[in-house]
Structure formats: C-alpha cells, structure tokens
Short mmCIF file of C-alpha atoms in Angstrom, two decimals:
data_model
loop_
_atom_site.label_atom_id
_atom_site.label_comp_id
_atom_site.label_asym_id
_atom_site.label_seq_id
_atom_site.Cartn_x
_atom_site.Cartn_y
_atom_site.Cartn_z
CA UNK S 23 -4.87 14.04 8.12
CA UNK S 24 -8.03 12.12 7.11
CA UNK S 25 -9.89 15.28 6.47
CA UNK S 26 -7.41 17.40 4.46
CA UNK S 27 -7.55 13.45 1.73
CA UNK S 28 -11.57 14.07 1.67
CA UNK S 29 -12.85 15.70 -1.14
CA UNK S 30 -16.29 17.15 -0.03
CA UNK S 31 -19.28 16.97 -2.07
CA UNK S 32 -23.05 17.75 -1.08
CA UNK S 33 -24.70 14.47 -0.74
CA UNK S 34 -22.65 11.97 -2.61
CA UNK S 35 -24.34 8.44 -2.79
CA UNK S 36 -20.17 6.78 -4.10
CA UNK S 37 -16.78 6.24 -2.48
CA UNK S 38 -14.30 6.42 -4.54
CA UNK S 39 -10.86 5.23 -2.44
CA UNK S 40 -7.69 5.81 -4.34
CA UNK S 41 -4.52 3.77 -2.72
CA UNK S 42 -0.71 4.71 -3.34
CA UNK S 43 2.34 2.17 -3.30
CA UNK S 44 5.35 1.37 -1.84
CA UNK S 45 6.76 4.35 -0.39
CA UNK S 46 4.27 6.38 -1.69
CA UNK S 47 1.50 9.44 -0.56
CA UNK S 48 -1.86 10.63 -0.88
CA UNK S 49 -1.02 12.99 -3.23
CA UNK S 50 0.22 10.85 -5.98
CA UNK S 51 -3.44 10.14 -6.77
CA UNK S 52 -4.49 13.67 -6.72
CA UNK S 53 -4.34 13.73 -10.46
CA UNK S 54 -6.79 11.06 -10.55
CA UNK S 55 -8.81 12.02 -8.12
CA UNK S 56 -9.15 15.54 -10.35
CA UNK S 57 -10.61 13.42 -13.12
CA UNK S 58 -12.88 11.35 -11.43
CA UNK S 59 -14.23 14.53 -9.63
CA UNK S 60 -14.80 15.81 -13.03
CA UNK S 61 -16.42 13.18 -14.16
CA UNK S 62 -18.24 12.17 -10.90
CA UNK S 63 -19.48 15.67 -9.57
CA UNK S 64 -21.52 16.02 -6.59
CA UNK S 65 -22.31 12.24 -6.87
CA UNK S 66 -19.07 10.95 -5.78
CA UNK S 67 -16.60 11.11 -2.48
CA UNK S 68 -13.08 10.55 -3.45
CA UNK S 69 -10.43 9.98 -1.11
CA UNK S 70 -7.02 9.54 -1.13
CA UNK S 71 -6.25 6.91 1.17
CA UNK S 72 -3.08 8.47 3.76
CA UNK S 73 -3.40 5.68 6.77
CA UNK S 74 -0.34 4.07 4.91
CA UNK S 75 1.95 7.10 4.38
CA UNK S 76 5.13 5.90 5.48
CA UNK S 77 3.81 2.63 6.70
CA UNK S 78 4.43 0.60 3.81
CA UNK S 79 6.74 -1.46 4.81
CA UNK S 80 5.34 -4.16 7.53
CA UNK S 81 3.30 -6.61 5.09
CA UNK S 82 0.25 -5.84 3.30
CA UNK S 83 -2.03 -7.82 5.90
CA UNK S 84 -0.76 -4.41 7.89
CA UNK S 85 -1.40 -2.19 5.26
CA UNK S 86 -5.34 -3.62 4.20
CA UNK S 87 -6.10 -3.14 7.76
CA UNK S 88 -5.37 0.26 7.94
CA UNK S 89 -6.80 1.54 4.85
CA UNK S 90 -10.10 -0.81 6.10
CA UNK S 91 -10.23 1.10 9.26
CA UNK S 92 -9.66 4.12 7.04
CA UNK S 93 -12.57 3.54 4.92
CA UNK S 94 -14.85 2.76 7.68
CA UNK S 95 -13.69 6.13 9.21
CA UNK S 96 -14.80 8.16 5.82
CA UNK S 97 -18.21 6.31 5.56
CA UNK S 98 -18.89 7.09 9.07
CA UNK S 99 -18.43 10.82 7.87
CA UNK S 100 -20.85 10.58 5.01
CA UNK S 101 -24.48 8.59 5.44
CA UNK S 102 -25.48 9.75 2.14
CA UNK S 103 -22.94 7.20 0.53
CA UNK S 104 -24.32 3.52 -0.80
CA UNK S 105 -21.67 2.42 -2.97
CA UNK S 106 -17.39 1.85 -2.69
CA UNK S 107 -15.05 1.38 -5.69
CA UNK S 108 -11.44 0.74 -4.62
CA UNK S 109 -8.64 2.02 -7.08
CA UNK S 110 -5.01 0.70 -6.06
CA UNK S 111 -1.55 1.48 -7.71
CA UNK S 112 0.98 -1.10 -7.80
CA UNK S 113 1.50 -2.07 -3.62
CA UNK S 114 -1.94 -0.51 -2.87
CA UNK S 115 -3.39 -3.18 -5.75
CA UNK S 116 -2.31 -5.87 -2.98
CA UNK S 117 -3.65 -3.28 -0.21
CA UNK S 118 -6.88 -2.69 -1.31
CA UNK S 119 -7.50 -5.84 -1.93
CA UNK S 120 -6.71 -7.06 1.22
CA UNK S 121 -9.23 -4.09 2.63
CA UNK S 122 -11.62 -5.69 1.12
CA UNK S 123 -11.33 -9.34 2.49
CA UNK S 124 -11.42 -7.06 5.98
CA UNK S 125 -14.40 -5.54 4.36
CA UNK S 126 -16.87 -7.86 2.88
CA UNK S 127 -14.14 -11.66 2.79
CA UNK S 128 -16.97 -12.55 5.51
CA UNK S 129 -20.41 -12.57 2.77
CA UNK S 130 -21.23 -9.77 5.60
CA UNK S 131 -21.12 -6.06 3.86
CA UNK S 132 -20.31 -4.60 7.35
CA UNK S 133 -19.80 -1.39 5.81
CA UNK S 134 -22.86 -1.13 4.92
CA UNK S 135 -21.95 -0.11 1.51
CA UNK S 136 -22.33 -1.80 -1.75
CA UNK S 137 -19.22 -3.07 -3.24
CA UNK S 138 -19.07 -1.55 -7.19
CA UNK S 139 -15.80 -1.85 -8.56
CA UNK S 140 -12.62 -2.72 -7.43
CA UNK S 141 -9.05 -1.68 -9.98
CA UNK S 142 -5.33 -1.70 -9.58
CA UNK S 143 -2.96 -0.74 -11.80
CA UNK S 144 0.69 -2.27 -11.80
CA UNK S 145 -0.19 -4.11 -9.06
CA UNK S 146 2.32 -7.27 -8.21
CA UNK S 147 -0.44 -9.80 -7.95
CA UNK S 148 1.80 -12.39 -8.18
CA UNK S 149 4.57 -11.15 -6.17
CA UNK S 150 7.80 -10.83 -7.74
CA UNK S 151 9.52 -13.67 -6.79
CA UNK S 152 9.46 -14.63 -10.49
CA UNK S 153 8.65 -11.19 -12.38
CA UNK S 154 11.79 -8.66 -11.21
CA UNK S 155 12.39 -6.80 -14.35
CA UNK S 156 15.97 -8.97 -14.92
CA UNK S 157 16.18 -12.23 -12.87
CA UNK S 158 16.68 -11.86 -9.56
CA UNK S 159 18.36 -15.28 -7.83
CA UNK S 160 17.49 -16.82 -5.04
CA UNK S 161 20.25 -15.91 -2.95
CA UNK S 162 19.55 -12.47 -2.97
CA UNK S 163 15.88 -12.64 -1.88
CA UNK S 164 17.01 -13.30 1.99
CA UNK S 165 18.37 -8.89 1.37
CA UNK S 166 14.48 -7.99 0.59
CA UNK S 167 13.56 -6.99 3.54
CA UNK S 168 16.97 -4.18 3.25
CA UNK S 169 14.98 -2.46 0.67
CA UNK S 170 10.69 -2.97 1.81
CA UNK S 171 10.92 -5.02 5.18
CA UNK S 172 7.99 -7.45 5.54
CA UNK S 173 6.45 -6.48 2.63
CA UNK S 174 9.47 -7.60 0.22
CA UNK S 175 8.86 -11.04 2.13
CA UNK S 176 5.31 -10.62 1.01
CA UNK S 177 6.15 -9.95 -2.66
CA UNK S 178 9.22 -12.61 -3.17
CA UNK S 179 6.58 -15.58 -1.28
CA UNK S 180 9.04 -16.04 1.59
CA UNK S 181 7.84 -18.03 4.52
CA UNK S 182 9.79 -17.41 8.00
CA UNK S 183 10.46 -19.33 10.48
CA UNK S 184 8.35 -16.66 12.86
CA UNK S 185 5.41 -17.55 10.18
CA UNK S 186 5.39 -21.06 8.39
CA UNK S 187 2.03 -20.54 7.04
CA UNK S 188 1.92 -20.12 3.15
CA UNK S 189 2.82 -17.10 2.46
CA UNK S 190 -0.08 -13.96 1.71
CA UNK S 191 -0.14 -13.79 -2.03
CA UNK S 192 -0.70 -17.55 -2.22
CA UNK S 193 -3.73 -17.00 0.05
CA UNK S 194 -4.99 -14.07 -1.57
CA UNK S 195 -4.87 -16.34 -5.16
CA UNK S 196 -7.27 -18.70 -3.87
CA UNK S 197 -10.71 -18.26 -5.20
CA UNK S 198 -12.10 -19.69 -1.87
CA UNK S 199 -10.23 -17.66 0.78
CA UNK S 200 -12.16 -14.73 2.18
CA UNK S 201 -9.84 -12.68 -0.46
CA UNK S 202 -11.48 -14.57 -3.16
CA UNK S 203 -14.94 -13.90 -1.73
CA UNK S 204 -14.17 -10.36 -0.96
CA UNK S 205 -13.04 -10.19 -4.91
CA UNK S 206 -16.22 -11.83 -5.99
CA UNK S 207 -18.35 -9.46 -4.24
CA UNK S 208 -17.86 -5.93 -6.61
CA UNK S 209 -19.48 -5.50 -9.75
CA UNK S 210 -16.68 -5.38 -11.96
CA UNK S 211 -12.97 -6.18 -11.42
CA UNK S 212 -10.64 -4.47 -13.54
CA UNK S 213 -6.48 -4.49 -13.94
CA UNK S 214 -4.30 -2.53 -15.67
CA UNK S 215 -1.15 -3.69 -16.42
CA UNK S 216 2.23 -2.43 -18.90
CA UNK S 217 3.04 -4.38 -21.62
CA UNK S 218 6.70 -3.99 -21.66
CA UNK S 219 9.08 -1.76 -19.98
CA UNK S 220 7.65 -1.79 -16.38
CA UNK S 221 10.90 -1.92 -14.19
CA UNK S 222 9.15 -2.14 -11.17
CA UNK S 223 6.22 -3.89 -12.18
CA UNK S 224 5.88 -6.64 -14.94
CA UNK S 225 3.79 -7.50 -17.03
CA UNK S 226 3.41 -11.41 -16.01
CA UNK S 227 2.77 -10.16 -12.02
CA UNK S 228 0.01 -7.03 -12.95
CA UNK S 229 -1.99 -8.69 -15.35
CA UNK S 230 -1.92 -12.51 -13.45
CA UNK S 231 -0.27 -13.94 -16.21
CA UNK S 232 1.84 -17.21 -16.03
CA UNK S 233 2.89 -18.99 -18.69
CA UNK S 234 5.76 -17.92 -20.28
CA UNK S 235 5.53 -14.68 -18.77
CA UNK S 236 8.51 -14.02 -15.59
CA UNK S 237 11.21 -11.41 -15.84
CA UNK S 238 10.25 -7.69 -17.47
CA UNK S 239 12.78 -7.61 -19.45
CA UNK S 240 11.50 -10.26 -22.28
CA UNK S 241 8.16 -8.86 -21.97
CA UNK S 242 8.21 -7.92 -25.18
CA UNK S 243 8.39 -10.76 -27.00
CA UNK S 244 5.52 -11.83 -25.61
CA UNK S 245 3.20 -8.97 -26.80
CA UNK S 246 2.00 -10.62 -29.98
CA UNK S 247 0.65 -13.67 -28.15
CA UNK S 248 -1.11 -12.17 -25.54
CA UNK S 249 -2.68 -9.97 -28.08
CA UNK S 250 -4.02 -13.31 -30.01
CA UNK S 251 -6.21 -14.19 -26.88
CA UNK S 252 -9.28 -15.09 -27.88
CA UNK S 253 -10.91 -12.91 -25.15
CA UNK S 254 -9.15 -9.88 -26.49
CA UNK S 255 -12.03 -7.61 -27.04
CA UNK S 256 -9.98 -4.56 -28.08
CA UNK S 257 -6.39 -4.27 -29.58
CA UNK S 258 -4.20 -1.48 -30.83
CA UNK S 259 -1.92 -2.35 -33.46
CA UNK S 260 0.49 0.38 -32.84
CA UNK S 261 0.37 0.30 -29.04
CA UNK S 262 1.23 -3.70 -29.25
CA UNK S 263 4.21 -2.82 -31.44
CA UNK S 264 5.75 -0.13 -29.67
CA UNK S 265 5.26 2.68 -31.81
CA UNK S 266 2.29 4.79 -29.77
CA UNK S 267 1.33 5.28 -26.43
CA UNK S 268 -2.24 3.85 -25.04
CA UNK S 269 -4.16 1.13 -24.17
CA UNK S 270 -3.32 -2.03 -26.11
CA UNK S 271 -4.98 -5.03 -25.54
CA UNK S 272 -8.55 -5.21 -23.54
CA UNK S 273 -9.38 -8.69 -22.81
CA UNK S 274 -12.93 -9.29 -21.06
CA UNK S 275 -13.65 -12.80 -18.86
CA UNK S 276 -17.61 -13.38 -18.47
CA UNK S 277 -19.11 -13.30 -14.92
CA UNK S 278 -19.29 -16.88 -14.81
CA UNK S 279 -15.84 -17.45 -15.64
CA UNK S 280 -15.00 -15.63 -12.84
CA UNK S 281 -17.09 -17.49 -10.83
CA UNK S 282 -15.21 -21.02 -11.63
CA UNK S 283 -11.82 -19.12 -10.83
CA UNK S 284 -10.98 -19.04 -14.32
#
C-alpha cells in the first residue's frame, strides 16, 4: 500500500507528504501531488500519506502516529532525501501536525531530515466546538462521537471521564508543548483557510482566528475586517466581496512574531 502512494524519482533530495481528512484517501491529493511533481521534478518525493485510510476516526494523537511511522517508513526508502514539507487538508492539518511533534516536538530531528515547510488547508485548528457552520448546542456535542468517534471528541474539546487531561487541541495551541516546538522547527508555516461558505470548515477554526469569528454561517460579514489587518500583505477586492474566485487576503507574521506566540 505504501509503495503504490510513492511517486519515484531518481535521487530526490525533498519529501513532500500530502495528508487527507476525515474519511478521506490517498487519492484525493493526487491532483496535487500532479502539480507539485510538475513543478518539483526529479528533485522531489511526493507521497500520499494512506496509513490513515479508514482510520480516521480514533483521535488525531492516533492518526499523527501513524502517518509519523509512515514517514519514517518512506525516508528509510530514499537516503538521497534531506528535507520534509508536510501538506494537510482539513483533519490531516491536525494530523500532520501532530506527526510532527512525534517527529522533531523533542529539539531532536530523529528523522534525520530537515524540517522545510509545513501547510494545511481547512484545517479545524481550533476544533469546532465554537465554529460548526450554524451553532451547534451543547447538548448535542455528547452525539459526536455517532458521526467521527474520538476524533469528534477531539474537535468539539470534550474531556472524558476515561481522560481528564485538557483536551488535544488545547495542547497542541500552546507555543511551549512539544507541538509548539515541533511547529517552530520548519521554515515556513503556511494556512489556507475559506473566507465564507466552508460548511465543514470555518473560517474562525482554519485560519486561528478568534474574535468575533465562531459559526460559518456569519463569516461573511466579517470579510471586510479581516481584510483591514494591518499584516495583510495581499488583498483581492473582488475575491473579498464575493464576486470571483481566488485567493483573497495574504497576511504575513515576521519570524519573531512567531517566536513570542503571537
């Protein structure tokens, strides 16, 4: 299974590890992985990640180990390689980041490759505990785990009596857990996230947004703020108001931001 996900190349010196979501398979990257191939050549290894096909849901501590052991498992097949970027859609955002915390959350890079860049794209950072598309209430987060098992108790920042400990995401927001670290450690960190009309997905939860920002459904209202950030380094007009498709807003935070958990 690993090697039909391996795209071979002669000598490539960079991983590339692509990560599906919930319920999700290797080959709803493959599309990407054509384009970075293209772009890439011989210089790159991209693989789709399959440990968690059909394994998504028992938590994402589950699913970052197995995509971990996965990527330790494609290095071994490949000395050339020097460099990983991780790319994660919407669950495997949380997944790959929690592969890396196995990875490098230590200081340590184990792997024995250099960490470069590490994206997701939709990815409930936040959970969705606050950021369902309409508001969920309370008393219906207890039937999460009818619809994604331990993962939905992941994403709605439910604590159980098996597990009082606070609960993943809230871990994996701290700038000083070995998530943190691990996060620190690439290059460049970058998320993509939809500005209105994500049902699975909002806005507030991909992009690590807070104030003001909850439910998808009055994302939109909230467009023209976000746009007036002063660390907006790119904006589209007609993407912000609805009227084109594309990227919208690029906002850029400084190394040493980063670094004070900003």
């Amino acid at each position: 299974m690993l090697a039909a996900a391996v795209v071979t190349a002669a000598s490539p010196d960079h991983l590339v590890v692509l990560q599906h979501g919930l319920y999700g398979g290797a080959s709803n990257l493959a599309v990407l992985r054509q384009c970075l191939v293209g772009i890439g050549g011989d210089n790159v290894l991209v693989h789709l990640a399959s440990a968690n096909e059909g394994m998504t849901r028992d938590g994402v501590a589950a699913g970052g180990r197995r995509l971990a052991a996965e990527i330790r498992s494609v290095a071994a097949s490949a000395p050339s390689l020097e460099s990983l970027s991780l790319v994660g859609n919407s669950l495997g955002g949380l997944y790959v980041r929690a592969a890396a915390a196995e990875l490098y959350g230590g200081g340590q890079q184990e792997l024995g490759l250099a960490p470069n860049t590490l994206v997701t794209t939709g990815c409930p950072h936040l959970g969705v505990r606050r950021y369902t598309y309409l508001p969920l209430p309370p008393a219906l987060h207890s039937l999460g785990g009818l619809v994604a098992g331990r993962t939905a108790s992941d994403l709605l920042l439910r604590r159980t009596d098996a597990d009082p400990r606070r609960p993943l995401l809230v871990e994996m927001a701290d700038p000083d857990s070995r998530y943190g670290v691990a996060l620190r450690s690439f290059q460049r960190r970058r998320l993509y996230a939809n500005l209105r009309g994500d049902f699975m997905v909002p806005f507030g939860t991909a992009a690590i947004e807070t104030g003001g920002w909850a439910a998808g459904v009055g994302d939109g209202r909230l467009v023209a703020r976000f746009a007036a950030r002063r660390d907006v380094v790119f904006r589209d007009v007609e993407v912000c108001g609805g009227r084109a498709d594309g990227i919208g807003v690029v906002c850029e935070q400084r190394q040493e931001r980063a670094e004070e958990g900003a």
